[in-house]
Amino acid sequence: MGNPDDLERRFTLLTAAARYDTLRTREALAPPEEEDEAGSPSIDQDAKPLTREEALELLALGEVIARKASYGRQLTVRSARRAGASWSQIGAALGTTKQAAWEAHQRWIDEQARHQSEGHWGWDGDEVTAARALAGEPEEREAVE
């Protein structure tokens, strides 16, 4: 089965999502262990329920997908800032406020620095400084956009 850390190294976002989709579809189509009160039949009588290991893998893959998507989101936030997007625009694109978007990005920068200090791939002091400069501050009053 593996834990999310192991699976994160083995799968890309696309391969994790494909495996997740395969297991999730099988789970949805399989007959329930016990029929519900209405006695509703399963969609696919030939589908086999997930094993314990597969159910745990499905949970771990969900975590891997969330981690990889979150990392990709913050890389895209950097791209948007580099292209001149304001924090209001970024917040709107994420369905949140400019302050919440900026704070999430600051936490991500902190995490990149922490990884470096723990002996993993991460950012050194110059890279963190550059990332913070690019992020700037959430503007109090923004120019007309």
PDB file of C-alpha atoms in Angstrom:
ATOM      1  CA  MET A   1       0.000   0.000   0.000  1.00  0.00           C
ATOM      2  CA  GLY A   2       2.463   2.663   1.102  1.00  0.00           C
ATOM      3  CA  ASN A   3       2.018   5.917   2.911  1.00  0.00           C
ATOM      4  CA  PRO A   4       1.572   9.285   1.171  1.00  0.00           C
ATOM      5  CA  ASP A   5       5.289  10.094   1.436  1.00  0.00           C
ATOM      6  CA  ASP A   6       6.243   6.850  -0.341  1.00  0.00           C
ATOM      7  CA  LEU A   7       3.524   7.224  -2.956  1.00  0.00           C
ATOM      8  CA  GLU A   8       4.418  10.873  -3.553  1.00  0.00           C
ATOM      9  CA  ARG A   9       7.873   9.775  -4.710  1.00  0.00           C
ATOM     10  CA  ARG A  10       6.462   6.996  -6.922  1.00  0.00           C
ATOM     11  CA  PHE A  11       3.657   8.863  -8.661  1.00  0.00           C
ATOM     12  CA  THR A  12       3.373  12.033 -10.684  1.00  0.00           C
ATOM     13  CA  LEU A  13       0.174  14.019 -10.287  1.00  0.00           C
ATOM     14  CA  LEU A  14      -1.216  12.432 -13.460  1.00  0.00           C
ATOM     15  CA  THR A  15      -0.330   8.846 -12.558  1.00  0.00           C
ATOM     16  CA  ALA A  16      -1.622   9.285  -8.991  1.00  0.00           C
ATOM     17  CA  ALA A  17      -4.884  10.712 -10.351  1.00  0.00           C
ATOM     18  CA  ALA A  18      -5.224   7.835 -12.833  1.00  0.00           C
ATOM     19  CA  ARG A  19      -4.689   5.196 -10.144  1.00  0.00           C
ATOM     20  CA  TYR A  20      -7.033   7.069  -7.795  1.00  0.00           C
ATOM     21  CA  ASP A  21      -9.694   7.209 -10.512  1.00  0.00           C
ATOM     22  CA  THR A  22      -9.351   3.471 -11.202  1.00  0.00           C
ATOM     23  CA  LEU A  23      -9.757   2.540  -7.543  1.00  0.00           C
ATOM     24  CA  ARG A  24     -12.501   5.116  -6.903  1.00  0.00           C
ATOM     25  CA  THR A  25     -14.514   3.927  -9.907  1.00  0.00           C
ATOM     26  CA  ARG A  26     -14.230   0.311  -8.826  1.00  0.00           C
ATOM     27  CA  GLU A  27     -15.283   1.291  -5.307  1.00  0.00           C
ATOM     28  CA  ALA A  28     -18.318   3.141  -6.661  1.00  0.00           C
ATOM     29  CA  LEU A  29     -19.394   0.296  -8.949  1.00  0.00           C
ATOM     30  CA  ALA A  30     -18.864  -2.600  -6.555  1.00  0.00           C
ATOM     31  CA  PRO A  31     -21.760  -4.090  -4.624  1.00  0.00           C
ATOM     32  CA  PRO A  32     -21.845  -2.971  -1.000  1.00  0.00           C
ATOM     33  CA  GLU A  33     -20.718  -5.403   1.674  1.00  0.00           C
ATOM     34  CA  GLU A  34     -24.190  -5.126   3.125  1.00  0.00           C
ATOM     35  CA  GLU A  35     -27.231  -3.988   1.202  1.00  0.00           C
ATOM     36  CA  ASP A  36     -28.694  -0.719   2.344  1.00  0.00           C
ATOM     37  CA  GLU A  37     -32.198  -0.503   3.767  1.00  0.00           C
ATOM     38  CA  ALA A  38     -33.751  -0.163   0.313  1.00  0.00           C
ATOM     39  CA  GLY A  39     -31.821  -3.196  -0.878  1.00  0.00           C
ATOM     40  CA  SER A  40     -30.495  -1.264  -3.843  1.00  0.00           C
ATOM     41  CA  PRO A  41     -28.412  -3.332  -6.245  1.00  0.00           C
ATOM     42  CA  SER A  42     -24.919  -2.283  -7.245  1.00  0.00           C
ATOM     43  CA  ILE A  43     -24.299  -0.727 -10.604  1.00  0.00           C
ATOM     44  CA  ASP A  44     -21.932  -3.513 -11.660  1.00  0.00           C
ATOM     45  CA  GLN A  45     -22.580  -6.942 -10.162  1.00  0.00           C
ATOM     46  CA  ASP A  46     -19.188  -8.186 -11.426  1.00  0.00           C
ATOM     47  CA  ALA A  47     -17.154  -5.401  -9.801  1.00  0.00           C
ATOM     48  CA  LYS A  48     -15.168  -6.495  -6.770  1.00  0.00           C
ATOM     49  CA  PRO A  49     -15.041  -4.370  -3.621  1.00  0.00           C
ATOM     50  CA  LEU A  50     -11.691  -2.892  -2.725  1.00  0.00           C
ATOM     51  CA  THR A  51      -9.419  -4.869  -0.465  1.00  0.00           C
ATOM     52  CA  ARG A  52      -8.261  -3.243   2.762  1.00  0.00           C
ATOM     53  CA  GLU A  53      -4.897  -2.475   1.130  1.00  0.00           C
ATOM     54  CA  GLU A  54      -6.581  -0.881  -1.888  1.00  0.00           C
ATOM     55  CA  ALA A  55      -8.906   1.204   0.295  1.00  0.00           C
ATOM     56  CA  LEU A  56      -5.895   2.468   2.256  1.00  0.00           C
ATOM     57  CA  GLU A  57      -4.036   3.129  -0.991  1.00  0.00           C
ATOM     58  CA  LEU A  58      -7.035   5.147  -2.220  1.00  0.00           C
ATOM     59  CA  LEU A  59      -6.901   7.285   0.923  1.00  0.00           C
ATOM     60  CA  ALA A  60      -3.130   7.800   0.598  1.00  0.00           C
ATOM     61  CA  LEU A  61      -3.462   8.650  -3.115  1.00  0.00           C
ATOM     62  CA  GLY A  62      -6.029  11.318  -2.251  1.00  0.00           C
ATOM     63  CA  GLU A  63      -3.462  12.916   0.045  1.00  0.00           C
ATOM     64  CA  VAL A  64      -0.748  12.687  -2.645  1.00  0.00           C
ATOM     65  CA  ILE A  65      -3.016  14.377  -5.189  1.00  0.00           C
ATOM     66  CA  ALA A  66      -3.860  17.162  -2.738  1.00  0.00           C
ATOM     67  CA  ARG A  67      -0.165  17.751  -1.965  1.00  0.00           C
ATOM     68  CA  LYS A  68       0.907  17.800  -5.590  1.00  0.00           C
ATOM     69  CA  ALA A  69      -1.984  20.037  -6.632  1.00  0.00           C
ATOM     70  CA  SER A  70      -1.209  22.454  -3.790  1.00  0.00           C
ATOM     71  CA  TYR A  71       2.441  22.653  -4.790  1.00  0.00           C
ATOM     72  CA  GLY A  72       1.452  23.270  -8.414  1.00  0.00           C
ATOM     73  CA  ARG A  73      -0.962  25.979  -7.318  1.00  0.00           C
ATOM     74  CA  GLN A  74       1.787  27.903  -5.535  1.00  0.00           C
ATOM     75  CA  LEU A  75       4.098  27.611  -8.533  1.00  0.00           C
ATOM     76  CA  THR A  76       1.316  29.105 -10.646  1.00  0.00           C
ATOM     77  CA  VAL A  77       0.827  31.888  -8.078  1.00  0.00           C
ATOM     78  CA  ARG A  78       4.515  32.729  -8.611  1.00  0.00           C
ATOM     79  CA  SER A  79       3.963  32.731 -12.377  1.00  0.00           C
ATOM     80  CA  ALA A  80       0.950  35.030 -11.994  1.00  0.00           C
ATOM     81  CA  ARG A  81       2.956  37.445  -9.818  1.00  0.00           C
ATOM     82  CA  ARG A  82       5.833  37.363 -12.289  1.00  0.00           C
ATOM     83  CA  ALA A  83       3.328  38.213 -15.064  1.00  0.00           C
ATOM     84  CA  GLY A  84       2.112  41.219 -13.051  1.00  0.00           C
ATOM     85  CA  ALA A  85      -1.042  39.880 -11.385  1.00  0.00           C
ATOM     86  CA  SER A  86      -2.134  41.620  -8.195  1.00  0.00           C
ATOM     87  CA  TRP A  87      -3.003  39.735  -5.027  1.00  0.00           C
ATOM     88  CA  SER A  88      -6.634  40.752  -5.556  1.00  0.00           C
ATOM     89  CA  GLN A  89      -6.592  39.082  -8.966  1.00  0.00           C
ATOM     90  CA  ILE A  90      -4.871  35.987  -7.579  1.00  0.00           C
ATOM     91  CA  GLY A  91      -7.320  35.801  -4.679  1.00  0.00           C
ATOM     92  CA  ALA A  92     -10.250  36.074  -7.078  1.00  0.00           C
ATOM     93  CA  ALA A  93      -8.808  33.306  -9.277  1.00  0.00           C
ATOM     94  CA  LEU A  94      -8.504  31.091  -6.174  1.00  0.00           C
ATOM     95  CA  GLY A  95     -11.944  32.028  -4.855  1.00  0.00           C
ATOM     96  CA  THR A  96     -10.544  33.711  -1.762  1.00  0.00           C
ATOM     97  CA  THR A  97      -9.318  37.098  -0.565  1.00  0.00           C
ATOM     98  CA  LYS A  98      -6.040  38.689  -1.538  1.00  0.00           C
ATOM     99  CA  GLN A  99      -4.888  38.411   2.080  1.00  0.00           C
ATOM    100  CA  ALA A 100      -5.677  34.685   2.310  1.00  0.00           C
ATOM    101  CA  ALA A 101      -3.941  34.010  -1.019  1.00  0.00           C
ATOM    102  CA  TRP A 102      -0.868  35.979   0.064  1.00  0.00           C
ATOM    103  CA  GLU A 103      -0.721  34.229   3.457  1.00  0.00           C
ATOM    104  CA  ALA A 104      -0.980  30.771   1.855  1.00  0.00           C
ATOM    105  CA  HIS A 105       1.866  31.702  -0.477  1.00  0.00           C
ATOM    106  CA  GLN A 106       3.988  32.920   2.449  1.00  0.00           C
ATOM    107  CA  ARG A 107       3.441  29.595   4.247  1.00  0.00           C
ATOM    108  CA  TRP A 108       4.529  27.776   1.083  1.00  0.00           C
ATOM    109  CA  ILE A 109       7.718  29.869   0.892  1.00  0.00           C
ATOM    110  CA  ASP A 110       8.399  29.069   4.562  1.00  0.00           C
ATOM    111  CA  GLU A 111       7.959  25.371   3.797  1.00  0.00           C
ATOM    112  CA  GLN A 112      10.470  25.536   0.939  1.00  0.00           C
ATOM    113  CA  ALA A 113      13.013  27.084   3.309  1.00  0.00           C
ATOM    114  CA  ARG A 114      12.279  24.480   5.988  1.00  0.00           C
ATOM    115  CA  HIS A 115      12.851  21.618   3.530  1.00  0.00           C
ATOM    116  CA  GLN A 116      16.303  22.998   2.739  1.00  0.00           C
ATOM    117  CA  SER A 117      17.206  23.208   6.422  1.00  0.00           C
ATOM    118  CA  GLU A 118      16.044  19.611   6.966  1.00  0.00           C
ATOM    119  CA  GLY A 119      18.423  18.308   4.301  1.00  0.00           C
ATOM    120  CA  HIS A 120      15.787  17.883   1.574  1.00  0.00           C
ATOM    121  CA  TRP A 121      15.357  19.735  -1.686  1.00  0.00           C
ATOM    122  CA  GLY A 122      14.305  23.253  -0.832  1.00  0.00           C
ATOM    123  CA  TRP A 123      15.314  26.855  -1.159  1.00  0.00           C
ATOM    124  CA  ASP A 124      18.383  28.507   0.266  1.00  0.00           C
ATOM    125  CA  GLY A 125      18.354  31.979   1.792  1.00  0.00           C
ATOM    126  CA  ASP A 126      18.814  33.801  -1.527  1.00  0.00           C
ATOM    127  CA  GLU A 127      15.976  31.870  -3.149  1.00  0.00           C
ATOM    128  CA  VAL A 128      13.655  32.578  -0.219  1.00  0.00           C
ATOM    129  CA  THR A 129      14.551  36.279  -0.362  1.00  0.00           C
ATOM    130  CA  ALA A 130      13.838  36.369  -4.099  1.00  0.00           C
ATOM    131  CA  ALA A 131      10.516  34.543  -3.626  1.00  0.00           C
ATOM    132  CA  ARG A 132       9.453  37.006  -0.921  1.00  0.00           C
ATOM    133  CA  ALA A 133      10.438  39.963  -3.099  1.00  0.00           C
ATOM    134  CA  LEU A 134       8.369  38.585  -5.984  1.00  0.00           C
ATOM    135  CA  ALA A 135       5.418  37.950  -3.670  1.00  0.00           C
ATOM    136  CA  GLY A 136       5.546  41.475  -2.249  1.00  0.00           C
ATOM    137  CA  GLU A 137       2.793  42.536   0.124  1.00  0.00           C
ATOM    138  CA  PRO A 138      -0.944  42.384  -0.424  1.00  0.00           C
ATOM    139  CA  GLU A 139      -1.676  45.861  -1.687  1.00  0.00           C
ATOM    140  CA  GLU A 140      -3.769  48.137   0.510  1.00  0.00           C
ATOM    141  CA  ARG A 141      -5.044  50.074  -2.474  1.00  0.00           C
ATOM    142  CA  GLU A 142      -4.468  48.679  -5.896  1.00  0.00           C
ATOM    143  CA  ALA A 143      -4.334  50.558  -9.122  1.00  0.00           C
ATOM    144  CA  VAL A 144      -7.215  50.084 -11.544  1.00  0.00           C
ATOM    145  CA  GLU A 145      -6.712  46.659 -13.042  1.00  0.00           C
TER     146      GLU A 145
END
